[in-house]
Amino acid sequence: MTFTSFKNARIVRSGWLDEGGRRLDCNPYMSGALEARDTLKRLPVTEKLSAVTARIFHAGREARLWVSDADHGVLFMGSSDIRVADFSALPLIAKRQVERNPLFTLGSGWTLITRSGTIGRMAYARPDMAGMACSEHVLRVVPDVGRIPSGYLYAFLSSRYGVPLVVSGTYGAIIQHIEPEHIAELPVPRFGPVFEQEVAQLIDAAAAERVAASKHRRAALELFQAKIGWSRDSDSIARAPMASALLGRMDAFHYSPRVETGRASLAAHFGIRLGDQVERVFEPNRGSRLKVTDPAFGVPFLSSSSVFELNPSAEYLVSRSLTPHLEGLLVSDCDVLIPRSGQLGGIIGRAVLPLPMNVGQAGSEHLVRVRCHSPQDAAYLWAVLASEPGYWALVGTAFGSSIPSLDSSLISDLTIPWLSDLDRQEIGALAEKAVVAQNKGNELEATAVALLEEKIRKES
C-alpha cells in the first residue's frame, strides 16, 4: 500500500511536530492550520489576536432559567443558532439571570465562534443581535475598534486562513473544545486602514442587509396576522375535546388549544384548501445519496436544517447522473420548504423560502415542497404557513410519538386564507424583499472574505 492509497493523507513536516510540542493528534495537521500559519508568516505585518481585541470570553456554565413571557425574558441563542436567519423561534431566558450574569449578553460587531462540539462555525453579531443572550458554548471575540475594524477582524477569522487556525486549537477526544487562550496568539494580518476599512464596510453592509431581511420578514408576518385578525387568547395546552371529535385521530397534540385556534383562524377568512391553490404538495422520493467531489458532475445538496441558516450551503455534492429521483430533489423558486420530521418545537413545520443562490440545488427528501404556481404565490403562502397560526396548524398535523412527522396529503388538506389580490401582493412583496436582502448580504460577505483572501495570497 502506498501513500497515495489514502484518500485524505497529508505529509507532515518534522519541524511542525517540534513546534507543536510533539503533538500527535491529527487535527492541527489535517485542518490546514500550519499551511495557513506559514502563509501568514510571510506577510509584512501581523499582530496577535489578543493585541487587537478588547476581550475574548464565553459566558461560563450555569443552569438556565427559561420563561415564556417576553416581558420577563431575553432571546437566547444556542451554538447552533448563531447563524440562523430568523430569530422568531428562539427561546427566552429569564431577564434576571442575564442581569445577574451579563456575560450572556451579546454586543454588535463581535465575532461569534462555536467552541464545543462542531467547532469553528462563525457569525458576525449584527445590530439586531445586540442585547440577546448567548450560550456558553460560543466564544465572543470583542474587537478593540480603536486598533482594528470589527468587520475586518471577522472577515479574517472566517476566511480560509482564519478558520483552520481557530480549529487547530481544539482539544478533547470525544467532545472537543476551545478556550479563549487557545486562539489569543493567532496572527492577524494588517494591511493598512484603507484596505481594512474597505473589507469592514462590506461586512457591515452585509449585516445591514440581514437586519433589513429580518425586518421585512417580521413585517410580512405581522401584516398577514393583522389581515386575518389573529389573536392568541391563551397559552394553555390542555383541552377536553368531545368524544365525537376523536373519530379521525386520537393524539392529544392535534386537539390542543393552540393548534385548534390556529386552524380555525386560517379557515375563517376566505378559506380554501391549500392543495387546490398550488401546483402540488409533495415529499421527494427517498434514495441513496451518491456523493461526488467534482462540481462538473454534482449538484450541491442542502439538508433540512441548513435552509434556515443565513447562508445556506451544501456540505457535499450528489451525482447529477446517478442520484435516484434527482429531479424531485431540485429546489424551485416556486417552493415553500417545510421540514417534515423532528421534535416538536424544533424545525419541524417551520416554513422557509429558498434563496436565489439555492434555487436549482438539491434539497433533502426531509423537506416537504409546497410547489406554487409562481414565486409571488410562494412568497404569500410562506407568510401564511410561517405565521403563528400557520405554524400551529401545520405542526398540528404531525403524527408519531417518538419522532413526529408531517404528511404531504395532510398539509394539502389544510384550509388557508386566500386574501384579495392586493393583500396577497402586499404581503408577498415584503417576503420577497426579505429573500433579496438576505441573498444580497451573503454576496457582500463573500466578496469581503474573497477580497481579503486574495490580498493575503498576493502579499505572502
GROMACS .gro file of C-alpha atoms in nm:
model
  460
    1MET     CA    1   0.000   0.000   0.000
    2THR     CA    2   0.136   0.344  -0.096
    3PHE     CA    3   0.089   0.691   0.047
    4THR     CA    4  -0.145   0.783  -0.239
    5SER     CA    5  -0.377   0.497  -0.145
    6PHE     CA    6  -0.505   0.706   0.147
    7LYS     CA    7  -0.772   0.946   0.026
    8ASN     CA    8  -0.716   1.218   0.289
    9ALA     CA    9  -0.346   1.164   0.361
   10ARG     CA   10  -0.114   1.458   0.420
   11ILE     CA   11   0.259   1.495   0.457
   12VAL     CA   12   0.356   1.638   0.798
   13ARG     CA   13   0.690   1.814   0.824
   14SER     CA   14   0.912   1.709   1.113
   15GLY     CA   15   0.956   2.074   1.208
   16TRP     CA   16   0.582   2.106   1.264
   17LEU     CA   17   0.599   1.826   1.521
   18ASP     CA   18   0.877   2.007   1.709
   19GLU     CA   19   0.687   2.337   1.711
   20GLY     CA   20   0.371   2.168   1.838
   21GLY     CA   21   0.540   2.004   2.134
   22ARG     CA   22   0.531   1.665   1.961
   23ARG     CA   23   0.153   1.680   1.944
   24LEU     CA   24   0.044   1.363   1.761
   25ASP     CA   25  -0.333   1.409   1.713
   26CYS     CA   26  -0.434   1.472   1.351
   27ASN     CA   27  -0.634   1.790   1.396
   28PRO     CA   28  -0.370   2.063   1.363
   29TYR     CA   29  -0.204   1.888   1.070
   30MET     CA   30  -0.515   1.791   0.872
   31SER     CA   31  -0.703   2.122   0.910
   32GLY     CA   32  -0.460   2.326   0.701
   33ALA     CA   33  -0.371   2.537   1.004
   34LEU     CA   34   0.004   2.503   0.967
   35GLU     CA   35  -0.004   2.589   0.598
   36ALA     CA   36  -0.217   2.893   0.685
   37ARG     CA   37   0.025   2.993   0.961
   38ASP     CA   38   0.325   2.963   0.728
   39THR     CA   39   0.148   3.181   0.471
   40LEU     CA   40   0.076   3.448   0.732
   41LYS     CA   41   0.439   3.440   0.848
   42ARG     CA   42   0.542   3.565   0.505
   43LEU     CA   43   0.326   3.878   0.534
   44PRO     CA   44   0.494   4.211   0.615
   45VAL     CA   45   0.285   4.283   0.926
   46THR     CA   46   0.077   4.065   1.159
   47GLU     CA   47  -0.044   4.117   1.514
   48LYS     CA   48  -0.158   3.874   1.776
   49LEU     CA   49  -0.533   3.840   1.814
   50SER     CA   50  -0.505   3.935   2.180
   51ALA     CA   51  -0.340   4.265   2.078
   52VAL     CA   52  -0.632   4.378   1.860
   53THR     CA   53  -0.917   4.264   2.084
   54ALA     CA   54  -1.067   4.414   2.397
   55ARG     CA   55  -1.167   4.072   2.525
   56ILE     CA   56  -1.215   3.707   2.427
   57PHE     CA   57  -1.453   3.521   2.656
   58HIS     CA   58  -1.757   3.298   2.697
   59ALA     CA   59  -2.044   3.316   2.945
   60GLY     CA   60  -1.941   3.033   3.175
   61ARG     CA   61  -2.157   2.736   3.263
   62GLU     CA   62  -2.467   2.766   3.475
   63ALA     CA   63  -2.819   2.626   3.478
   64ARG     CA   64  -3.060   2.820   3.259
   65LEU     CA   65  -3.395   2.953   3.373
   66TRP     CA   66  -3.645   2.954   3.085
   67VAL     CA   67  -3.955   3.174   3.066
   68SER     CA   68  -4.243   3.202   2.818
   69ASP     CA   69  -4.332   3.570   2.866
   70ALA     CA   70  -4.129   3.816   2.657
   71ASP     CA   71  -4.174   4.081   2.927
   72HIS     CA   72  -3.961   3.868   3.158
   73GLY     CA   73  -3.724   3.710   2.909
   74VAL     CA   74  -3.440   3.770   2.665
   75LEU     CA   75  -3.397   3.587   2.334
   76PHE     CA   76  -3.138   3.315   2.381
   77MET     CA   77  -2.910   3.176   2.110
   78GLY     CA   78  -2.760   2.830   2.136
   79SER     CA   79  -2.442   2.747   1.950
   80SER     CA   80  -2.645   2.617   1.655
   81ASP     CA   81  -2.848   2.940   1.641
   82ILE     CA   82  -2.577   3.197   1.578
   83ARG     CA   83  -2.613   3.155   1.201
   84VAL     CA   84  -2.992   3.128   1.173
   85ALA     CA   85  -3.169   3.388   0.961
   86ASP     CA   86  -3.490   3.409   1.166
   87PHE     CA   87  -3.489   3.467   1.540
   88SER     CA   88  -3.865   3.424   1.593
   89ALA     CA   89  -3.832   3.063   1.716
   90LEU     CA   90  -3.560   3.134   1.973
   91PRO     CA   91  -3.641   3.051   2.336
   92LEU     CA   92  -3.643   3.307   2.619
   93ILE     CA   93  -3.404   3.300   2.912
   94ALA     CA   94  -3.505   3.488   3.228
   95LYS     CA   95  -3.403   3.855   3.233
   96ARG     CA   96  -3.298   3.830   3.594
   97GLN     CA   97  -3.047   3.556   3.505
   98VAL     CA   98  -2.895   3.768   3.228
   99GLU     CA   99  -2.881   4.069   3.460
  100ARG     CA  100  -2.705   3.857   3.720
  101ASN     CA  101  -2.456   3.729   3.460
  102PRO     CA  102  -2.405   3.997   3.192
  103LEU     CA  103  -2.153   3.772   3.015
  104PHE     CA  104  -2.455   3.613   2.845
  105THR     CA  105  -2.528   3.937   2.657
  106LEU     CA  106  -2.403   3.997   2.300
  107GLY     CA  107  -2.274   4.320   2.151
  108SER     CA  108  -2.287   4.441   1.792
  109GLY     CA  109  -1.975   4.386   1.584
  110TRP     CA  110  -1.846   4.091   1.783
  111THR     CA  111  -1.722   3.774   1.613
  112LEU     CA  112  -1.900   3.466   1.749
  113ILE     CA  113  -1.726   3.128   1.729
  114THR     CA  114  -1.871   2.793   1.833
  115ARG     CA  115  -1.630   2.645   2.084
  116SER     CA  116  -1.752   2.291   2.154
  117GLY     CA  117  -1.897   2.008   1.951
  118THR     CA  118  -1.885   2.148   1.597
  119ILE     CA  119  -1.603   2.397   1.643
  120GLY     CA  120  -1.523   2.699   1.432
  121ARG     CA  121  -1.865   2.797   1.296
  122MET     CA  122  -1.870   3.176   1.294
  123ALA     CA  123  -2.113   3.463   1.280
  124TYR     CA  124  -2.088   3.841   1.285
  125ALA     CA  125  -2.306   3.991   1.558
  126ARG     CA  126  -2.515   4.239   1.365
  127PRO     CA  127  -2.707   4.525   1.530
  128ASP     CA  128  -3.032   4.331   1.577
  129MET     CA  129  -2.841   4.069   1.781
  130ALA     CA  130  -2.712   4.323   2.033
  131GLY     CA  131  -2.868   4.259   2.375
  132MET     CA  132  -2.957   3.897   2.301
  133ALA     CA  133  -2.825   3.625   2.530
  134CYS     CA  134  -2.597   3.352   2.400
  135SER     CA  135  -2.476   3.011   2.512
  136GLU     CA  136  -2.150   2.946   2.695
  137HIS     CA  137  -2.065   2.719   2.401
  138VAL     CA  138  -1.993   3.028   2.190
  139LEU     CA  139  -1.674   3.236   2.217
  140ARG     CA  140  -1.714   3.613   2.196
  141VAL     CA  141  -1.424   3.789   2.021
  142VAL     CA  142  -1.466   4.157   2.103
  143PRO     CA  143  -1.255   4.380   1.875
  144ASP     CA  144  -1.068   4.682   2.002
  145VAL     CA  145  -1.224   4.917   1.747
  146GLY     CA  146  -0.951   5.171   1.810
  147ARG     CA  147  -0.699   4.921   1.673
  148ILE     CA  148  -0.891   4.718   1.413
  149PRO     CA  149  -1.227   4.745   1.230
  150SER     CA  150  -1.469   4.485   1.364
  151GLY     CA  151  -1.583   4.374   1.018
  152TYR     CA  152  -1.225   4.326   0.900
  153LEU     CA  153  -1.142   4.107   1.201
  154TYR     CA  154  -1.448   3.892   1.135
  155ALA     CA  155  -1.360   3.861   0.765
  156PHE     CA  156  -1.014   3.729   0.854
  157LEU     CA  157  -1.128   3.487   1.123
  158SER     CA  158  -1.397   3.342   0.894
  159SER     CA  159  -1.161   3.314   0.597
  160ARG     CA  160  -0.975   3.008   0.470
  161TYR     CA  161  -0.676   3.129   0.671
  162GLY     CA  162  -0.855   3.210   0.996
  163VAL     CA  163  -1.084   2.910   1.039
  164PRO     CA  164  -0.807   2.643   1.028
  165LEU     CA  165  -0.606   2.834   1.288
  166VAL     CA  166  -0.907   2.854   1.519
  167VAL     CA  167  -0.996   2.488   1.475
  168SER     CA  168  -0.637   2.375   1.533
  169GLY     CA  169  -0.659   2.485   1.895
  170THR     CA  170  -0.921   2.225   1.985
  171TYR     CA  171  -0.863   1.963   2.249
  172GLY     CA  172  -1.052   1.656   2.370
  173ALA     CA  173  -1.107   1.318   2.207
  174ILE     CA  174  -1.486   1.281   2.227
  175ILE     CA  175  -1.636   1.627   2.281
  176GLN     CA  176  -1.386   1.883   2.159
  177HIS     CA  177  -1.347   2.236   2.293
  178ILE     CA  178  -1.153   2.556   2.253
  179GLU     CA  179  -1.089   2.817   2.520
  180PRO     CA  180  -1.004   3.188   2.476
  181GLU     CA  181  -0.636   3.127   2.547
  182HIS     CA  182  -0.617   2.877   2.260
  183ILE     CA  183  -0.678   3.146   1.997
  184ALA     CA  184  -0.530   3.452   2.170
  185GLU     CA  185  -0.195   3.417   1.993
  186LEU     CA  186  -0.332   3.376   1.640
  187PRO     CA  187  -0.162   3.606   1.387
  188VAL     CA  188  -0.391   3.867   1.231
  189PRO     CA  189  -0.267   4.021   0.903
  190ARG     CA  190  -0.259   4.401   0.882
  191PHE     CA  191  -0.280   4.585   0.550
  192GLY     CA  192  -0.339   4.946   0.647
  193PRO     CA  193  -0.656   5.140   0.730
  194VAL     CA  194  -0.776   5.199   0.374
  195PHE     CA  195  -0.790   4.833   0.275
  196GLU     CA  196  -0.914   4.717   0.614
  197GLN     CA  197  -1.198   4.971   0.610
  198GLU     CA  198  -1.293   4.857   0.260
  199VAL     CA  199  -1.332   4.499   0.383
  200ALA     CA  200  -1.507   4.610   0.703
  201GLN     CA  201  -1.758   4.822   0.513
  202LEU     CA  202  -1.859   4.522   0.303
  203ILE     CA  203  -1.913   4.313   0.618
  204ASP     CA  204  -2.114   4.591   0.781
  205ALA     CA  205  -2.319   4.633   0.462
  206ALA     CA  206  -2.389   4.258   0.469
  207ALA     CA  207  -2.502   4.290   0.831
  208ALA     CA  208  -2.732   4.580   0.735
  209GLU     CA  209  -2.890   4.372   0.457
  210ARG     CA  210  -2.953   4.089   0.703
  211VAL     CA  211  -3.113   4.328   0.952
  212ALA     CA  212  -3.334   4.455   0.669
  213ALA     CA  213  -3.426   4.096   0.579
  214SER     CA  214  -3.536   4.032   0.937
  215LYS     CA  215  -3.747   4.348   0.938
  216HIS     CA  216  -3.916   4.261   0.607
  217ARG     CA  217  -3.978   3.905   0.726
  218ARG     CA  218  -4.132   4.023   1.051
  219ALA     CA  219  -4.339   4.290   0.872
  220ALA     CA  220  -4.483   4.031   0.631
  221LEU     CA  221  -4.592   3.804   0.915
  222GLU     CA  222  -4.737   4.088   1.121
  223LEU     CA  223  -4.929   4.222   0.822
  224PHE     CA  224  -5.076   3.880   0.742
  225GLN     CA  225  -5.174   3.818   1.102
  226ALA     CA  226  -5.335   4.164   1.118
  227LYS     CA  227  -5.533   4.092   0.798
  228ILE     CA  228  -5.686   3.780   0.949
  229GLY     CA  229  -5.729   3.934   1.295
  230TRP     CA  230  -5.507   3.677   1.465
  231SER     CA  231  -5.509   3.683   1.843
  232ARG     CA  232  -5.399   3.401   2.069
  233ASP     CA  233  -5.603   3.435   2.386
  234SER     CA  234  -5.437   3.165   2.592
  235ASP     CA  235  -5.111   2.977   2.622
  236SER     CA  236  -5.287   2.676   2.766
  237ILE     CA  237  -5.208   2.341   2.609
  238ALA     CA  238  -5.484   2.150   2.790
  239ARG     CA  239  -5.828   2.076   2.648
  240ALA     CA  240  -6.107   1.819   2.685
  241PRO     CA  241  -6.250   1.757   2.335
  242MET     CA  242  -6.586   1.595   2.270
  243ALA     CA  243  -6.571   1.221   2.204
  244SER     CA  244  -6.717   1.275   1.856
  245ALA     CA  245  -6.413   1.487   1.767
  246LEU     CA  246  -6.182   1.189   1.815
  247LEU     CA  247  -6.318   0.984   1.525
  248GLY     CA  248  -6.040   1.097   1.288
  249ARG     CA  249  -5.740   1.077   1.522
  250MET     CA  250  -5.677   1.048   1.894
  251ASP     CA  251  -5.337   1.213   1.956
  252ALA     CA  252  -5.370   1.488   2.216
  253PHE     CA  253  -5.148   1.749   2.048
  254HIS     CA  254  -5.376   1.762   1.743
  255TYR     CA  255  -5.655   1.892   1.967
  256SER     CA  256  -5.453   2.134   2.180
  257PRO     CA  257  -5.596   2.490   2.201
  258ARG     CA  258  -5.303   2.646   2.013
  259VAL     CA  259  -5.340   2.405   1.721
  260GLU     CA  260  -5.718   2.432   1.705
  261THR     CA  261  -5.707   2.812   1.733
  262GLY     CA  262  -5.451   2.827   1.452
  263ARG     CA  263  -5.659   2.603   1.226
  264ALA     CA  264  -5.976   2.797   1.299
  265SER     CA  265  -5.812   3.132   1.238
  266LEU     CA  266  -5.679   3.028   0.898
  267ALA     CA  267  -6.009   2.877   0.793
  268ALA     CA  268  -6.222   3.176   0.894
  269HIS     CA  269  -6.106   3.416   0.620
  270PHE     CA  270  -6.176   3.331   0.256
  271GLY     CA  271  -6.074   2.975   0.333
  272ILE     CA  272  -5.967   2.739   0.055
  273ARG     CA  273  -5.796   2.402   0.055
  274LEU     CA  274  -5.419   2.454   0.022
  275GLY     CA  275  -5.377   2.171  -0.228
  276ASP     CA  276  -5.634   2.332  -0.459
  277GLN     CA  277  -5.439   2.657  -0.483
  278VAL     CA  278  -5.089   2.522  -0.558
  279GLU     CA  279  -4.931   2.304  -0.824
  280ARG     CA  280  -4.872   2.023  -0.573
  281VAL     CA  281  -4.754   1.938  -0.222
  282PHE     CA  282  -4.505   1.654  -0.216
  283GLU     CA  283  -4.214   1.483  -0.045
  284PRO     CA  284  -3.931   1.381  -0.280
  285ASN     CA  285  -3.870   1.009  -0.309
  286ARG     CA  286  -3.609   0.867  -0.077
  287GLY     CA  287  -3.296   0.719  -0.224
  288SER     CA  288  -2.923   0.682  -0.180
  289ARG     CA  289  -2.713   0.996  -0.191
  290LEU     CA  290  -2.431   0.924  -0.432
  291LYS     CA  291  -2.163   1.178  -0.343
  292VAL     CA  292  -1.912   1.322  -0.588
  293THR     CA  293  -1.631   1.575  -0.550
  294ASP     CA  294  -1.621   1.734  -0.896
  295PRO     CA  295  -1.877   2.018  -0.939
  296ALA     CA  296  -1.899   1.932  -1.309
  297PHE     CA  297  -2.070   1.606  -1.215
  298GLY     CA  298  -2.251   1.705  -0.897
  299VAL     CA  299  -2.529   1.917  -0.751
  300PRO     CA  300  -2.497   2.084  -0.407
  301PHE     CA  301  -2.713   1.902  -0.151
  302LEU     CA  302  -2.892   2.102   0.122
  303SER     CA  303  -3.002   1.943   0.448
  304SER     CA  304  -3.337   2.022   0.611
  305SER     CA  305  -3.162   2.230   0.878
  306SER     CA  306  -2.922   2.423   0.653
  307VAL     CA  307  -3.206   2.604   0.472
  308PHE     CA  308  -3.272   2.803   0.791
  309GLU     CA  309  -2.920   2.944   0.803
  310LEU     CA  310  -2.819   3.293   0.696
  311ASN     CA  311  -2.607   3.146   0.420
  312PRO     CA  312  -2.748   2.802   0.337
  313SER     CA  313  -2.468   2.594   0.196
  314ALA     CA  314  -2.426   2.232   0.096
  315GLU     CA  315  -2.190   2.001   0.280
  316TYR     CA  316  -2.136   1.786  -0.027
  317LEU     CA  317  -2.237   1.725  -0.389
  318VAL     CA  318  -2.460   1.446  -0.518
  319SER     CA  319  -2.421   1.291  -0.861
  320ARG     CA  320  -2.621   1.452  -1.141
  321SER     CA  321  -2.650   1.128  -1.338
  322LEU     CA  322  -2.666   0.856  -1.074
  323THR     CA  323  -2.874   1.003  -0.789
  324PRO     CA  324  -3.220   0.839  -0.792
  325HIS     CA  325  -3.514   1.078  -0.846
  326LEU     CA  326  -3.284   1.381  -0.866
  327GLU     CA  327  -3.547   1.593  -1.043
  328GLY     CA  328  -3.774   1.571  -0.741
  329LEU     CA  329  -3.494   1.690  -0.513
  330LEU     CA  330  -3.415   2.010  -0.707
  331VAL     CA  331  -3.537   2.326  -0.535
  332SER     CA  332  -3.756   2.570  -0.731
  333ASP     CA  333  -3.816   2.942  -0.677
  334CYS     CA  334  -4.185   2.849  -0.659
  335ASP     CA  335  -4.131   2.631  -0.349
  336VAL     CA  336  -4.212   2.680   0.014
  337LEU     CA  337  -3.995   2.433   0.207
  338ILE     CA  338  -4.114   2.265   0.528
  339PRO     CA  339  -3.908   2.015   0.734
  340ARG     CA  340  -4.127   1.712   0.776
  341SER     CA  341  -3.974   1.542   1.080
  342GLY     CA  342  -3.812   1.618   1.414
  343GLN     CA  343  -3.906   1.706   1.767
  344LEU     CA  344  -4.199   1.940   1.822
  345GLY     CA  345  -4.067   2.286   1.893
  346GLY     CA  346  -3.769   2.230   1.662
  347ILE     CA  347  -3.756   2.289   1.287
  348ILE     CA  348  -4.044   2.054   1.203
  349GLY     CA  349  -4.330   2.251   1.048
  350ARG     CA  350  -4.136   2.578   1.013
  351ALA     CA  351  -4.177   2.714   0.660
  352VAL     CA  352  -3.890   2.879   0.473
  353LEU     CA  353  -3.837   3.027   0.127
  354PRO     CA  354  -3.525   2.921  -0.067
  355LEU     CA  355  -3.272   3.190  -0.155
  356PRO     CA  356  -3.191   3.261  -0.521
  357MET     CA  357  -2.843   3.116  -0.461
  358ASN     CA  358  -3.003   2.782  -0.365
  359VAL     CA  359  -3.255   2.753  -0.648
  360GLY     CA  360  -3.158   2.458  -0.868
  361GLN     CA  361  -2.967   2.286  -0.589
  362ALA     CA  362  -3.084   1.958  -0.440
  363GLY     CA  363  -3.274   1.965  -0.113
  364SER     CA  364  -3.323   1.684   0.135
  365GLU     CA  365  -3.617   1.449   0.098
  366HIS     CA  366  -3.699   1.552   0.455
  367LEU     CA  367  -3.819   1.887   0.315
  368VAL     CA  368  -4.182   1.890   0.204
  369ARG     CA  369  -4.227   2.109  -0.104
  370VAL     CA  370  -4.534   2.328  -0.139
  371ARG     CA  371  -4.482   2.400  -0.508
  372CYS     CA  372  -4.678   2.706  -0.609
  373HIS     CA  373  -4.778   2.840  -0.949
  374SER     CA  374  -4.545   3.142  -0.918
  375PRO     CA  375  -4.274   3.286  -0.692
  376GLN     CA  376  -4.526   3.553  -0.587
  377ASP     CA  377  -4.772   3.288  -0.468
  378ALA     CA  378  -4.487   3.114  -0.284
  379ALA     CA  379  -4.396   3.438  -0.105
  380TYR     CA  380  -4.755   3.488   0.010
  381LEU     CA  381  -4.804   3.126   0.115
  382TRP     CA  382  -4.478   3.138   0.308
  383ALA     CA  383  -4.626   3.419   0.518
  384VAL     CA  384  -4.942   3.211   0.572
  385LEU     CA  385  -4.755   2.898   0.679
  386ALA     CA  386  -4.476   3.075   0.873
  387SER     CA  387  -4.719   3.290   1.071
  388GLU     CA  388  -4.805   3.185   1.424
  389PRO     CA  389  -5.147   3.039   1.334
  390GLY     CA  390  -4.997   2.882   1.022
  391TYR     CA  391  -4.719   2.715   1.218
  392TRP     CA  392  -4.960   2.569   1.476
  393ALA     CA  393  -5.198   2.449   1.204
  394LEU     CA  394  -4.907   2.287   1.017
  395VAL     CA  395  -4.735   2.122   1.311
  396GLY     CA  396  -5.072   2.011   1.444
  397THR     CA  397  -5.097   1.766   1.154
  398ALA     CA  398  -4.782   1.585   1.272
  399PHE     CA  399  -4.820   1.221   1.370
  400GLY     CA  400  -4.595   0.975   1.553
  401SER     CA  401  -4.482   0.966   1.915
  402SER     CA  402  -4.104   0.921   1.905
  403ILE     CA  403  -4.012   1.131   1.600
  404PRO     CA  404  -4.321   1.323   1.482
  405SER     CA  405  -4.360   1.355   1.105
  406LEU     CA  406  -4.568   1.560   0.865
  407ASP     CA  407  -4.753   1.413   0.569
  408SER     CA  408  -4.790   1.599   0.240
  409SER     CA  409  -5.154   1.491   0.198
  410LEU     CA  410  -5.246   1.629   0.540
  411ILE     CA  411  -5.071   1.955   0.457
  412SER     CA  412  -5.264   1.969   0.128
  413ASP     CA  413  -5.590   1.940   0.320
  414LEU     CA  414  -5.523   2.245   0.537
  415THR     CA  415  -5.769   2.530   0.490
  416ILE     CA  416  -5.588   2.858   0.438
  417PRO     CA  417  -5.697   3.219   0.379
  418TRP     CA  418  -5.673   3.334   0.018
  419LEU     CA  419  -5.693   3.708   0.064
  420SER     CA  420  -5.761   3.969  -0.205
  421ASP     CA  421  -5.508   4.020  -0.485
  422LEU     CA  422  -5.394   4.348  -0.332
  423ASP     CA  423  -5.343   4.196   0.014
  424ARG     CA  424  -5.157   3.895  -0.124
  425GLN     CA  425  -4.930   4.119  -0.330
  426GLU     CA  426  -4.855   4.346  -0.034
  427ILE     CA  427  -4.769   4.056   0.197
  428GLY     CA  428  -4.576   3.865  -0.068
  429ALA     CA  429  -4.374   4.172  -0.166
  430LEU     CA  430  -4.242   4.203   0.190
  431ALA     CA  431  -4.145   3.834   0.194
  432GLU     CA  432  -3.967   3.871  -0.141
  433LYS     CA  433  -3.776   4.175  -0.011
  434ALA     CA  434  -3.658   3.965   0.282
  435VAL     CA  435  -3.524   3.696   0.047
  436VAL     CA  436  -3.349   3.950  -0.177
  437ALA     CA  437  -3.188   4.128   0.121
  438GLN     CA  438  -3.065   3.805   0.280
  439ASN     CA  439  -2.919   3.690  -0.051
  440LYS     CA  440  -2.751   4.030  -0.100
  441GLY     CA  441  -2.600   4.008   0.248
  442ASN     CA  442  -2.447   3.672   0.164
  443GLU     CA  443  -2.298   3.810  -0.158
  444LEU     CA  444  -2.145   4.109   0.023
  445GLU     CA  445  -1.987   3.891   0.292
  446ALA     CA  446  -1.847   3.652   0.032
  447THR     CA  447  -1.699   3.947  -0.157
  448ALA     CA  448  -1.533   4.082   0.159
  449VAL     CA  449  -1.376   3.749   0.253
  450ALA     CA  450  -1.261   3.681  -0.105
  451LEU     CA  451  -1.103   4.029  -0.122
  452LEU     CA  452  -0.905   3.964   0.197
  453GLU     CA  453  -0.801   3.613   0.094
  454GLU     CA  454  -0.672   3.743  -0.239
  455LYS     CA  455  -0.477   4.018  -0.063
  456ILE     CA  456  -0.314   3.762   0.170
  457ARG     CA  457  -0.227   3.539  -0.125
  458LYS     CA  458  -0.066   3.822  -0.321
  459GLU     CA  459   0.128   3.966  -0.028
  460SER     CA  460   0.260   3.636   0.110
   0.00000   0.00000   0.00000
